[in-house]
């Protein structure tokens, strides 16, 4: 293999690793907002059965803990039917706008 090919391979590997890290690091907050509305707001709007829920209901840490540990205890099967990736986006949206975040948001 000559050096050019080696360099190219290196670049491809770096790009691949960077993309993967990005995916593991976090979801897409913008998508998460829409997904939260679509999948959660039906039960978590004002006066709904699950109680109103917005990003500022919890702190960043509380949101991460909920998505890591407490989703199996959640009523219904929403956490089983929504894909892992979509849940990650929802988690990211709630986290990014939590009450102790730099950009708290009560919308959603
Ligand atoms: C089918 C209705 C329904 C849907 C859809 C739903 N929830 Fe819930 N959720 C509930 C109910 C009912 C509770 C329990 C409320 C209570 O304990 O008073 C709850 C509780 C919660 C709690 C509080 C749990 C705790 O341990 O304090 C969180 C956080 C939550 N839901 C997040 C979500 C998120 C995020 C989604 C969307 C992915 C979602 N829920 C979708 C009905 C729903």
Coordinates of N, CA, C and O and ligand atoms in Angstrom, one line a residue:
X1 N 0.8 -1.2 0.0 CA 0.0 0.0 0.0 C 0.9 1.2 0.0 O 1.8 1.4 0.8
X2 N 0.6 2.2 -0.9 CA 1.4 3.4 -0.9 C 0.9 4.4 0.1 O -0.2 4.2 0.7
X3 N 1.7 5.5 0.3 CA 1.3 6.4 1.4 C 0.0 7.1 1.2 O -0.8 7.5 2.1
X4 N -0.4 7.3 -0.1 CA -1.6 8.0 -0.4 C -2.8 7.2 0.0 O -3.8 7.7 0.6
X5 N -2.7 5.9 -0.3 CA -3.8 5.0 0.1 C -3.9 5.0 1.6 O -5.0 5.0 2.2
X6 N -2.7 5.0 2.3 CA -2.7 4.9 3.7 C -3.4 6.1 4.3 O -4.2 6.1 5.3
X7 N -3.0 7.3 3.7 CA -3.6 8.5 4.2 C -5.1 8.6 4.0 O -5.8 9.0 4.9
X8 N -5.6 8.1 2.9 CA -7.0 8.0 2.6 C -7.7 7.2 3.6 O -8.7 7.5 4.2
X9 N -7.1 6.0 3.9 CA -7.7 5.1 4.8 C -7.8 5.7 6.2 O -8.8 5.6 6.9
X10 N -6.7 6.4 6.6 CA -6.7 7.1 7.9 C -7.8 8.1 8.0 O -8.5 8.2 9.0
X11 N -8.0 8.9 6.9 CA -9.1 9.9 6.9 C -10.5 9.2 7.0 O -11.3 9.7 7.8
X12 N -10.7 8.2 6.3 CA -11.9 7.5 6.3 C -12.2 6.9 7.7 O -13.3 7.1 8.3
X13 N -11.2 6.4 8.3 CA -11.3 5.8 9.7 C -11.6 6.9 10.7 O -12.5 6.8 11.5
X14 N -10.9 8.1 10.5 CA -11.2 9.2 11.5 C -12.6 9.7 11.3 O -13.3 9.9 12.3
X15 N -13.1 9.8 10.1 CA -14.4 10.3 9.9 C -15.4 9.3 10.4 O -16.4 9.7 11.1
X16 N -15.2 8.1 10.2 CA -16.1 7.0 10.7 C -16.2 7.1 12.2 O -17.3 7.1 12.8
X17 N -15.0 7.2 12.9 CA -15.0 7.2 14.4 C -15.7 8.4 14.9 O -16.5 8.4 15.8
X18 N -15.5 9.6 14.2 CA -16.1 10.8 14.7 C -17.6 10.7 14.6 O -18.3 11.1 15.5
X19 N -18.1 10.2 13.5 CA -19.5 10.0 13.3 C -20.1 9.2 14.4 O -21.2 9.4 14.9
X20 N -19.4 8.1 14.7 CA -19.9 7.1 15.7 C -20.0 7.8 17.0 O -20.9 7.6 17.8
X21 N -18.9 8.5 17.4 CA -18.8 9.1 18.7 C -20.0 10.1 18.8 O -20.6 10.2 19.8
X22 N -20.3 10.9 17.7 CA -21.3 11.8 17.7 C -22.6 11.1 18.0 O -23.4 11.6 18.8
X23 N -22.9 10.0 17.4 CA -24.1 9.3 17.6 C -24.3 8.8 19.0 O -25.3 8.8 19.6
X24 N -23.1 8.4 19.6 CA -23.2 7.9 21.0 C -23.3 9.1 22.0 O -24.1 9.0 22.9
X25 N -22.6 10.2 21.7 CA -22.6 11.3 22.5 C -24.0 11.9 22.8 O -24.4 12.3 23.9
X26 N -24.8 12.0 21.7 CA -26.1 12.6 22.0 C -27.0 12.5 20.8 O -26.7 12.2 19.7
X27 N -28.3 12.8 21.1 CA -29.3 12.7 20.1 C -29.5 14.1 19.5 O -28.7 15.0 19.8
X28 N -30.4 14.2 18.6 CA -30.7 15.4 17.9 C -31.9 16.2 18.6 O -33.0 15.7 18.6
X29 N -31.5 17.2 19.3 CA -32.5 18.0 20.1 C -33.7 18.5 19.3 O -34.8 18.5 19.8
X30 N -33.4 19.0 18.1 CA -34.5 19.5 17.3 C -35.5 18.5 16.9 O -36.7 18.7 17.0
X31 N -35.0 17.3 16.5 CA -35.9 16.2 16.2 C -36.6 15.7 17.4 O -37.8 15.4 17.4
X32 N -35.8 15.7 18.6 CA -36.4 15.3 19.8 C -37.6 16.1 20.2 O -38.6 15.5 20.8
X33 N -37.6 17.4 19.9 CA -38.8 18.2 20.3 C -40.0 17.7 19.6 O -41.1 17.6 20.2
X34 N -39.9 17.5 18.3 CA -41.0 17.0 17.5 C -41.5 15.6 18.0 O -42.7 15.3 18.1
X35 N -40.5 14.8 18.3 CA -40.8 13.4 18.7 C -41.5 13.4 20.1 O -42.3 12.6 20.4
X36 N -41.0 14.3 20.9 CA -41.6 14.5 22.3 C -43.1 14.8 22.1 O -44.0 14.3 22.8
X37 N -43.4 15.8 21.2 CA -44.8 16.2 21.0 C -45.6 15.0 20.5 O -46.7 14.8 20.9
X38 N -45.0 14.3 19.6 CA -45.7 13.2 18.9 C -46.0 12.1 19.9 O -47.0 11.5 19.9
X39 N -44.9 11.7 20.6 CA -45.0 10.5 21.4 C -45.4 10.6 22.9 O -45.8 9.7 23.5
X40 N -45.2 11.8 23.4 CA -45.4 12.0 24.9 C -46.5 12.9 25.2 O -47.1 12.8 26.3
X41 N -46.7 14.0 24.4 CA -47.6 15.0 24.8 C -49.1 14.6 24.9 O -49.8 15.2 25.7
X42 N -49.4 13.5 24.2 CA -50.8 13.0 24.3 C -51.2 12.7 25.8 O -52.3 12.9 26.2
X43 N -50.2 12.2 26.5 CA -50.5 11.9 27.9 C -49.8 12.9 28.9 O -50.0 12.8 30.1
X44 N -49.0 13.8 28.4 CA -48.3 14.7 29.2 C -48.5 16.2 28.9 O -47.7 17.0 29.0
X45 N -49.7 16.5 28.3 CA -50.1 17.8 28.1 C -50.7 18.4 29.3 O -50.8 17.7 30.4
X46 N -51.2 19.6 29.3 CA -51.9 20.3 30.4 C -53.1 19.5 30.7 O -54.0 19.2 29.9
X47 N -53.3 19.0 32.0 CA -54.4 18.3 32.4 C -54.6 16.9 31.9 O -55.6 16.3 32.0
X48 N -53.5 16.4 31.3 CA -53.6 15.0 30.8 C -53.3 14.0 31.9 O -52.8 14.3 33.0
X49 N -53.6 12.7 31.6 CA -53.5 11.6 32.6 C -52.1 11.5 33.2 O -52.0 11.1 34.4
X50 N -51.0 11.7 32.5 CA -49.7 11.5 33.0 C -49.2 12.7 33.7 O -48.1 12.7 34.3
X51 N -50.0 13.8 33.7 CA -49.5 15.0 34.3 C -48.7 15.8 33.3 O -48.0 15.2 32.5
X52 N -48.8 17.2 33.4 CA -48.0 18.0 32.4 C -46.5 17.8 32.6 O -46.0 17.7 33.7
X53 N -45.9 17.6 31.4 CA -44.4 17.4 31.4 C -43.8 18.3 30.4 O -44.2 18.4 29.3
X54 N -42.8 19.1 30.8 CA -42.1 19.9 29.9 C -40.6 19.7 30.2 O -40.3 19.1 31.3
X55 N -39.7 20.2 29.4 CA -38.2 20.0 29.7 C -37.9 20.5 31.1 O -37.1 19.9 31.8
X56 N -38.5 21.6 31.6 CA -38.2 22.2 32.9 C -38.8 21.5 34.1 O -38.6 21.9 35.2
X57 N -39.5 20.4 33.8 CA -40.0 19.6 34.9 C -38.9 19.0 35.7 O -38.9 18.9 36.9
X58 N -37.8 18.7 35.0 CA -36.6 18.1 35.7 C -35.3 18.8 35.4 O -35.2 19.6 34.5
X59 N -34.3 18.4 36.2 CA -32.9 18.9 35.9 C -32.3 18.0 34.9 O -32.8 16.9 34.6
X60 N -31.2 18.4 34.3 CA -30.5 17.6 33.3 C -30.2 16.2 33.8 O -30.3 15.2 33.1
X61 N -29.7 16.2 35.1 CA -29.3 14.9 35.7 C -30.5 14.0 35.8 O -30.5 12.8 35.6
X62 N -31.6 14.6 36.3 CA -32.9 13.8 36.5 C -33.4 13.2 35.1 O -33.8 12.1 35.1
X63 N -33.3 14.0 34.1 CA -33.7 13.5 32.8 C -32.8 12.3 32.4 O -33.3 11.3 31.9
X64 N -31.5 12.5 32.5 CA -30.6 11.4 32.1 C -30.9 10.1 32.9 O -30.9 9.0 32.4
X65 N -31.1 10.3 34.2 CA -31.4 9.2 35.1 C -32.7 8.5 34.7 O -32.7 7.3 34.7
X66 N -33.7 9.3 34.4 CA -34.9 8.7 34.0 C -34.8 7.9 32.7 O -35.2 6.7 32.7
X67 N -34.1 8.4 31.7 CA -33.9 7.6 30.5 C -33.0 6.4 30.7 O -33.1 5.4 30.0
X68 N -32.1 6.5 31.6 CA -31.2 5.4 31.8 C -31.8 4.3 32.6 O -31.6 3.1 32.3
X69 N -32.6 4.7 33.6 CA -33.0 3.7 34.6 C -34.5 3.5 34.8 O -34.9 2.4 35.1
X70 N -35.3 4.5 34.6 CA -36.7 4.4 35.0 C -37.7 4.2 33.9 O -38.9 4.1 34.2
X71 N -37.3 4.0 32.7 CA -38.3 3.9 31.6 C -39.0 2.6 31.7 O -40.1 2.5 31.2
X72 N -38.4 1.5 32.2 CA -39.2 0.3 32.3 C -40.3 0.3 33.2 O -41.2 -0.5 33.2
X73 N -40.3 1.3 34.2 CA -41.4 1.4 35.2 C -42.5 2.3 34.6 O -43.5 2.4 35.3
X74 N -42.2 2.9 33.5 CA -43.2 3.9 33.0 C -44.5 3.1 32.5 O -44.4 2.1 31.9
X75 N -45.7 3.7 32.8 CA -46.9 3.0 32.4 C -47.0 2.9 30.9 O -46.5 3.8 30.2
X76 N -47.7 1.9 30.4 CA -47.9 1.7 28.9 C -46.7 1.2 28.2 O -45.7 0.8 28.9
X77 N -46.7 1.2 26.9 CA -45.6 0.6 26.2 C -44.8 1.5 25.3 O -44.1 1.2 24.4
X78 N -45.0 2.9 25.6 CA -44.4 3.9 24.7 C -42.8 3.7 24.6 O -42.2 3.9 23.6
X79 N -42.2 3.3 25.8 CA -40.8 3.2 25.8 C -40.3 1.9 25.1 O -39.1 1.7 24.9
X80 N -41.2 1.0 24.7 CA -40.9 -0.2 24.0 C -41.2 0.0 22.5 O -40.5 -0.6 21.7
X81 N -42.2 0.8 22.2 CA -42.5 1.0 20.8 C -41.7 2.1 20.1 O -41.4 2.0 18.9
X82 N -41.3 3.1 20.8 CA -40.5 4.2 20.2 C -39.1 3.6 20.1 O -38.6 3.0 21.0
X83 N -38.4 3.9 19.0 CA -37.1 3.4 18.7 C -36.0 4.0 19.7 O -36.2 5.1 20.2
X84 N -35.0 3.2 19.9 CA -33.9 3.6 20.8 C -33.4 5.0 20.3 O -33.1 5.9 21.1
X85 N -33.2 5.2 19.0 CA -32.7 6.4 18.5 C -33.6 7.6 18.7 O -33.2 8.7 19.1
X86 N -34.9 7.4 18.5 CA -35.9 8.4 18.8 C -35.9 8.8 20.3 O -36.0 10.0 20.6
X87 N -35.8 7.8 21.1 CA -35.8 8.1 22.6 C -34.5 8.9 22.9 O -34.6 9.8 23.8
X88 N -33.4 8.6 22.2 CA -32.2 9.4 22.5 C -32.4 10.8 22.1 O -31.9 11.7 22.8
X89 N -33.1 11.1 21.0 CA -33.4 12.4 20.6 C -34.3 13.1 21.6 O -34.1 14.3 21.9
X90 N -35.3 12.4 22.1 CA -36.2 13.0 23.1 C -35.4 13.3 24.3 O -35.6 14.4 24.9
X91 N -34.6 12.4 24.8 CA -33.7 12.6 25.9 C -32.9 13.9 25.8 O -32.8 14.7 26.6
X92 N -32.3 14.0 24.6 CA -31.5 15.2 24.3 C -32.2 16.5 24.4 O -31.8 17.4 25.0
X93 N -33.4 16.5 23.8 CA -34.2 17.7 23.8 C -34.6 18.1 25.2 O -34.4 19.2 25.6
X94 N -35.0 17.1 26.0 CA -35.4 17.4 27.4 C -34.2 17.9 28.2 O -34.3 18.8 29.0
X95 N -33.1 17.2 28.0 CA -31.8 17.5 28.7 C -31.4 18.9 28.4 O -31.1 19.7 29.2
X96 N -31.4 19.3 27.1 CA -30.9 20.6 26.6 C -31.7 21.7 27.1 O -31.2 22.8 27.2
X97 N -33.0 21.4 27.5 CA -33.8 22.5 27.9 C -34.3 22.3 29.4 O -35.4 22.9 29.7
X98 N -33.6 21.5 30.1 CA -34.0 21.2 31.5 C -34.0 22.5 32.3 O -33.4 23.5 31.9
X99 N -34.5 22.4 33.6 CA -34.6 23.7 34.3 C -33.3 24.2 34.8 O -33.2 25.4 35.0
X100 N -32.3 23.4 34.9 CA -30.9 23.9 35.2 C -30.0 24.0 34.0 O -28.8 24.2 34.1
X101 N -30.6 23.9 32.8 CA -29.8 24.0 31.6 C -29.6 25.5 31.2 O -30.3 26.3 31.7
X102 N -28.7 25.7 30.2 CA -28.5 27.1 29.8 C -29.7 27.7 29.1 O -29.8 28.9 28.9
X103 N -30.5 26.8 28.6 CA -31.7 27.3 27.8 C -33.0 26.6 28.2 O -33.5 25.8 27.4
X104 N -33.5 26.8 29.4 CA -34.7 26.2 29.9 C -35.9 26.5 29.0 O -36.0 27.6 28.5
X105 N -36.7 25.5 28.8 CA -37.9 25.7 27.9 C -39.1 25.0 28.5 O -39.0 23.9 28.9
X106 N -40.2 25.8 28.5 CA -41.4 25.2 29.1 C -42.3 24.7 27.9 O -43.4 24.1 28.1
X107 N -41.9 25.0 26.7 CA -42.7 24.5 25.6 C -42.3 23.1 25.3 O -41.4 22.5 25.8
X108 N -43.1 22.5 24.4 CA -42.8 21.1 24.1 C -44.0 20.3 24.1 O -45.1 20.8 24.4
Ligands
LIG1 C1 -50.2 6.4 27.3 C2 -49.9 7.6 28.0 C3 -48.5 8.0 28.2 C4 -47.6 8.3 27.2 C5 -47.7 8.1 25.7 C6 -46.4 8.7 27.9 N1 -46.6 8.8 29.2 FE1 -45.2 9.3 30.7 N2 -46.5 8.8 32.1 C7 -47.8 8.4 31.9 C8 -48.4 8.1 33.2 C9 -49.8 7.6 33.4 C10 -47.5 8.4 34.2 C11 -47.6 8.3 35.7 C12 -48.0 9.6 36.3 C13 -48.1 9.5 37.8 O1 -47.4 8.7 38.4 O2 -48.8 10.4 38.3 C14 -46.3 8.9 33.5 C15 -45.1 9.3 34.1 C16 -44.0 9.8 33.4 C17 -42.8 10.4 34.1 C18 -42.6 10.5 35.6 C19 -42.0 9.3 36.0 C20 -41.4 9.4 37.4 O3 -40.7 8.4 37.7 O4 -41.6 10.4 38.1 C21 -42.0 10.8 33.1 C22 -40.6 11.5 33.3 C23 -42.6 10.5 31.8 N3 -43.8 9.9 32.1 C24 -42.0 10.7 30.6 C25 -42.6 10.3 29.4 C26 -42.0 10.5 28.1 C27 -40.6 11.1 27.9 C28 -42.9 10.1 27.2 C29 -42.7 10.0 25.7 C30 -41.6 9.2 25.2 C31 -44.1 9.6 27.9 N4 -43.9 9.8 29.2 C32 -45.2 9.1 27.2 C33 -48.4 8.2 30.7 C34 -47.8 8.3 29.5

